[in-house]
Short mmCIF file of N, CA and C in Angstrom, two decimals:
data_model
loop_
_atom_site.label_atom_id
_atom_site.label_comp_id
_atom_site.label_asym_id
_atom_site.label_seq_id
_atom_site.Cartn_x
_atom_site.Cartn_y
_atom_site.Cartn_z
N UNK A 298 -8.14 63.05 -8.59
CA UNK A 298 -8.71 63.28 -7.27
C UNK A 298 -10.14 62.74 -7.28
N UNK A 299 -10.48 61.39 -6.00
CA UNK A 299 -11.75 61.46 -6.48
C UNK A 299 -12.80 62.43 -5.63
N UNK A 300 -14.29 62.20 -5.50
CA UNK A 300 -15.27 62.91 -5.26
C UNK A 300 -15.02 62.99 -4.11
N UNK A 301 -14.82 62.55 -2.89
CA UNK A 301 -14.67 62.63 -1.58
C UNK A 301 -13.46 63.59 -1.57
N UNK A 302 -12.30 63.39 -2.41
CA UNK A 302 -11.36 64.72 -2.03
C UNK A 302 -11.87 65.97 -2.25
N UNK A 303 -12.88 65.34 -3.52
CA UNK A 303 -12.56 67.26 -4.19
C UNK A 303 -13.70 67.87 -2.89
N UNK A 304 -14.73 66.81 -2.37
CA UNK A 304 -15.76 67.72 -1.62
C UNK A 304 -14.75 68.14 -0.14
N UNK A 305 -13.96 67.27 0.28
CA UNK A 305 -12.91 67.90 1.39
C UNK A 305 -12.34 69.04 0.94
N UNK A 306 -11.81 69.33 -0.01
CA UNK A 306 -10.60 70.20 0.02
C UNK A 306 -12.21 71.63 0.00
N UNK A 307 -13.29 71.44 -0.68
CA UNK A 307 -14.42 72.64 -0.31
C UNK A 307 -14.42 73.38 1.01
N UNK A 308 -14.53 72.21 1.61
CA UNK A 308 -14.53 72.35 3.45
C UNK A 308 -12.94 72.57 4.27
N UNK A 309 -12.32 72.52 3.45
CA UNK A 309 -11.14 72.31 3.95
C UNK A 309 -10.89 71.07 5.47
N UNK A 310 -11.51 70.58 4.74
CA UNK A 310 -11.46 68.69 5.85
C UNK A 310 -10.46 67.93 5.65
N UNK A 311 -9.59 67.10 5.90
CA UNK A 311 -8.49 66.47 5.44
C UNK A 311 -9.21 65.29 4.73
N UNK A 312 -10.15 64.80 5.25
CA UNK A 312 -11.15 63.45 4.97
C UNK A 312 -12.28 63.87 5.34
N UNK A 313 -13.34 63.16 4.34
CA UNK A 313 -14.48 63.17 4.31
C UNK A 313 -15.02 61.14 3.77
N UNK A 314 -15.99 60.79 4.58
CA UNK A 314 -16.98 59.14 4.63
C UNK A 314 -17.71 59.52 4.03
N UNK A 315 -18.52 58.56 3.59
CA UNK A 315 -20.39 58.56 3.55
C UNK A 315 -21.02 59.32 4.89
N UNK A 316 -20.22 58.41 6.29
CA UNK A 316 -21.61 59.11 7.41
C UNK A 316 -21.15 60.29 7.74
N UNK A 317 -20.34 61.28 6.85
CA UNK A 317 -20.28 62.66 7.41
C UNK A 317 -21.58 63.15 7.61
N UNK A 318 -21.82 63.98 8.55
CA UNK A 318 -22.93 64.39 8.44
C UNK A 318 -22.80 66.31 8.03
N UNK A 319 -23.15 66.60 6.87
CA UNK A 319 -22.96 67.41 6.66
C UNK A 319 -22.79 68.98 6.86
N UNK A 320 -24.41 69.12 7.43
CA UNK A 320 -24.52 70.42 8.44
C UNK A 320 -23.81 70.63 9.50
N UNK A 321 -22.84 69.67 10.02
CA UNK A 321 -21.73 70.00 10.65
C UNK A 321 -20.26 70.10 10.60
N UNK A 322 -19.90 69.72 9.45
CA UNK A 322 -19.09 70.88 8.91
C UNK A 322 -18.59 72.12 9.75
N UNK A 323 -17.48 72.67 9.99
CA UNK A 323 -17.03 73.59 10.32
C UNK A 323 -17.14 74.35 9.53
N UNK A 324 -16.89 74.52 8.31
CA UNK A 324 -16.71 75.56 7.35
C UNK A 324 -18.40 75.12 6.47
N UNK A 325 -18.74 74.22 7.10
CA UNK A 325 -20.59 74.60 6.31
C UNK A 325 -20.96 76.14 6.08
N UNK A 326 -21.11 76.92 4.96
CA UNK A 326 -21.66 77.72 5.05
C UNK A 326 -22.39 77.93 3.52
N UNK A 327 -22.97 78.81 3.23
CA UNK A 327 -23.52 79.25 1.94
C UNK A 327 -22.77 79.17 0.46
N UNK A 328 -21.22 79.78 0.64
CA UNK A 328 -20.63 79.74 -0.05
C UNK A 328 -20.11 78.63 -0.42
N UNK A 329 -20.23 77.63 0.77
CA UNK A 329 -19.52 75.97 0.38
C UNK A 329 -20.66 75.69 -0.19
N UNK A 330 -21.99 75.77 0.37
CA UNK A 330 -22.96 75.21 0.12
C UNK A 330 -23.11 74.71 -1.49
N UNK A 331 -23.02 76.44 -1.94
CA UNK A 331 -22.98 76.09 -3.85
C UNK A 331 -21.45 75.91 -4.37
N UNK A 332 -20.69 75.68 -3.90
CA UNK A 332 -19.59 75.15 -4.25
C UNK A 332 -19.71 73.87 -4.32
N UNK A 333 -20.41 73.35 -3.32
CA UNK A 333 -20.45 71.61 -3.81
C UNK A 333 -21.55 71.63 -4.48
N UNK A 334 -22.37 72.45 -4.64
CA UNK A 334 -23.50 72.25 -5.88
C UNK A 334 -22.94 71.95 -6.98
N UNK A 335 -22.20 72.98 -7.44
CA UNK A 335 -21.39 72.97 -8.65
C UNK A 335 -20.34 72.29 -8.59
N UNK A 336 -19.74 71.32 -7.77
CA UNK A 336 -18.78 70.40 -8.10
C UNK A 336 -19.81 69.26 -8.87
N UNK A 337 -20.72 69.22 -7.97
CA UNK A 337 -21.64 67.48 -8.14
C UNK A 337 -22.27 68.38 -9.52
N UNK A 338 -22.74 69.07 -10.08
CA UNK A 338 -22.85 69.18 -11.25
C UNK A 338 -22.40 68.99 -12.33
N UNK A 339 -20.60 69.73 -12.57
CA UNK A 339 -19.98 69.17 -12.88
C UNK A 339 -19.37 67.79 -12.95
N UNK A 340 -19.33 67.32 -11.55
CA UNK A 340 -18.67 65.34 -11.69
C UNK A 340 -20.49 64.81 -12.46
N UNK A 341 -21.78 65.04 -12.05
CA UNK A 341 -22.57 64.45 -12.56
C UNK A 341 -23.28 64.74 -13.85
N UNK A 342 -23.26 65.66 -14.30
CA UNK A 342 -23.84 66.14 -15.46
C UNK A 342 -25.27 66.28 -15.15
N UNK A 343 -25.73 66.90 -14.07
CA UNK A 343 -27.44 67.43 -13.78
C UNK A 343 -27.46 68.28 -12.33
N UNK A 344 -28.16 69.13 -12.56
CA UNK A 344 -28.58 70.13 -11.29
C UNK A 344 -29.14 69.27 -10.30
N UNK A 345 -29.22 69.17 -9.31
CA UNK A 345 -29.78 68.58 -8.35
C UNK A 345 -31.09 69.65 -7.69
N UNK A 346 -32.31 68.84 -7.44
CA UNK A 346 -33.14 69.98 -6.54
C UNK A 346 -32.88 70.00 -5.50
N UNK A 347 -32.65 71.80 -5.28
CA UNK A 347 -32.24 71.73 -3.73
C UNK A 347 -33.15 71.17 -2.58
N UNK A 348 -34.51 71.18 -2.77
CA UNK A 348 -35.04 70.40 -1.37
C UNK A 348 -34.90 69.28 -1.52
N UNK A 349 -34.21 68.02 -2.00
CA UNK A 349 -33.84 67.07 -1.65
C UNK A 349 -32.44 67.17 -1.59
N UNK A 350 -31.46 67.95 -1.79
CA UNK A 350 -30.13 68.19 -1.31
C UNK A 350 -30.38 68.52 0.14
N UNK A 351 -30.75 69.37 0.01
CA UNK A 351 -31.57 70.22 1.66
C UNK A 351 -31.42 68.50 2.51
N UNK A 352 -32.55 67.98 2.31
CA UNK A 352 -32.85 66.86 3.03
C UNK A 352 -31.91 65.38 3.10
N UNK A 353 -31.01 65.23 2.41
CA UNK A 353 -29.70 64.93 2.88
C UNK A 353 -29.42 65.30 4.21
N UNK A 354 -29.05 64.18 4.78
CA UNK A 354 -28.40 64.22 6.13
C UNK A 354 -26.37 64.04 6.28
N UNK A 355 -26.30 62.95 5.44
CA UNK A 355 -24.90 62.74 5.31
C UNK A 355 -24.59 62.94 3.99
N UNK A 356 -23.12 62.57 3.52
CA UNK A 356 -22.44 63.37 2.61
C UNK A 356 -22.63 61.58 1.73
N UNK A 357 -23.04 60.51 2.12
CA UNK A 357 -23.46 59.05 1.39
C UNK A 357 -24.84 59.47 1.04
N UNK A 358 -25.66 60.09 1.73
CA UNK A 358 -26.87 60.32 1.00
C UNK A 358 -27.19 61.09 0.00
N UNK A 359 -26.37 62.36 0.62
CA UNK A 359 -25.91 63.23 -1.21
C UNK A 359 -25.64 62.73 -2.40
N UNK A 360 -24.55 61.82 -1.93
CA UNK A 360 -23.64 60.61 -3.32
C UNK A 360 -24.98 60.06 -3.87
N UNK A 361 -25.88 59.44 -2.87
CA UNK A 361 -26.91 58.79 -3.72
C UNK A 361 -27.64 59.15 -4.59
N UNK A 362 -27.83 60.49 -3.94
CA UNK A 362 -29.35 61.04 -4.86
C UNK A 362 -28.65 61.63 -6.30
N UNK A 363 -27.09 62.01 -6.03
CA UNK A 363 -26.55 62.41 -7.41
C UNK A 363 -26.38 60.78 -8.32
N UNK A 364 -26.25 60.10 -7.97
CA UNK A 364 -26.69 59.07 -8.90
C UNK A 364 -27.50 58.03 -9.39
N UNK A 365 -28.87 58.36 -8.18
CA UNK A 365 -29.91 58.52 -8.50
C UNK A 365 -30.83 58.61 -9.95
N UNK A 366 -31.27 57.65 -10.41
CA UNK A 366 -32.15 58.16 -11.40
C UNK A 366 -33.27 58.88 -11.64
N UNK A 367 -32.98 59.95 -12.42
CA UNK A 367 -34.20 60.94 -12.33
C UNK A 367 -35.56 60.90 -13.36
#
């Protein structure tokens, strides 16, 4: 399964792009919130800081900053 499924099946979305825009989400809430924390932790091997997760707009800008060099 790749990264775009596993972050759908979080949300329960059938599909998920790059220009999703995240905070809209139907099922956006707290509990998804760190659920995809801890997916992208797991697929990336590093915590992400949340104020630049925060500041993510779409679900392509997330992808970036997780592979992002830190």
């Amino acid at each position: 399964m790749d990264i775009y499924a596993k972050i759908a099946a979080i949300f329960d979305e059938d599909s998920l792009d790059d220009s999703t825009v995240l905070f809209t989400l139907p099922q956006w809430n707290s509990i998804n919130f760190f659920a995809l924390l801890t997916l992208l932790k797991e697929e990336y091997g590093r915590e992400l800081p949340i104020k630049e997760v925060i500041e993510c707009a779409t679900l392509g800008d997330l992808l970036s900053l997780c592979t992002k060099e830190s």
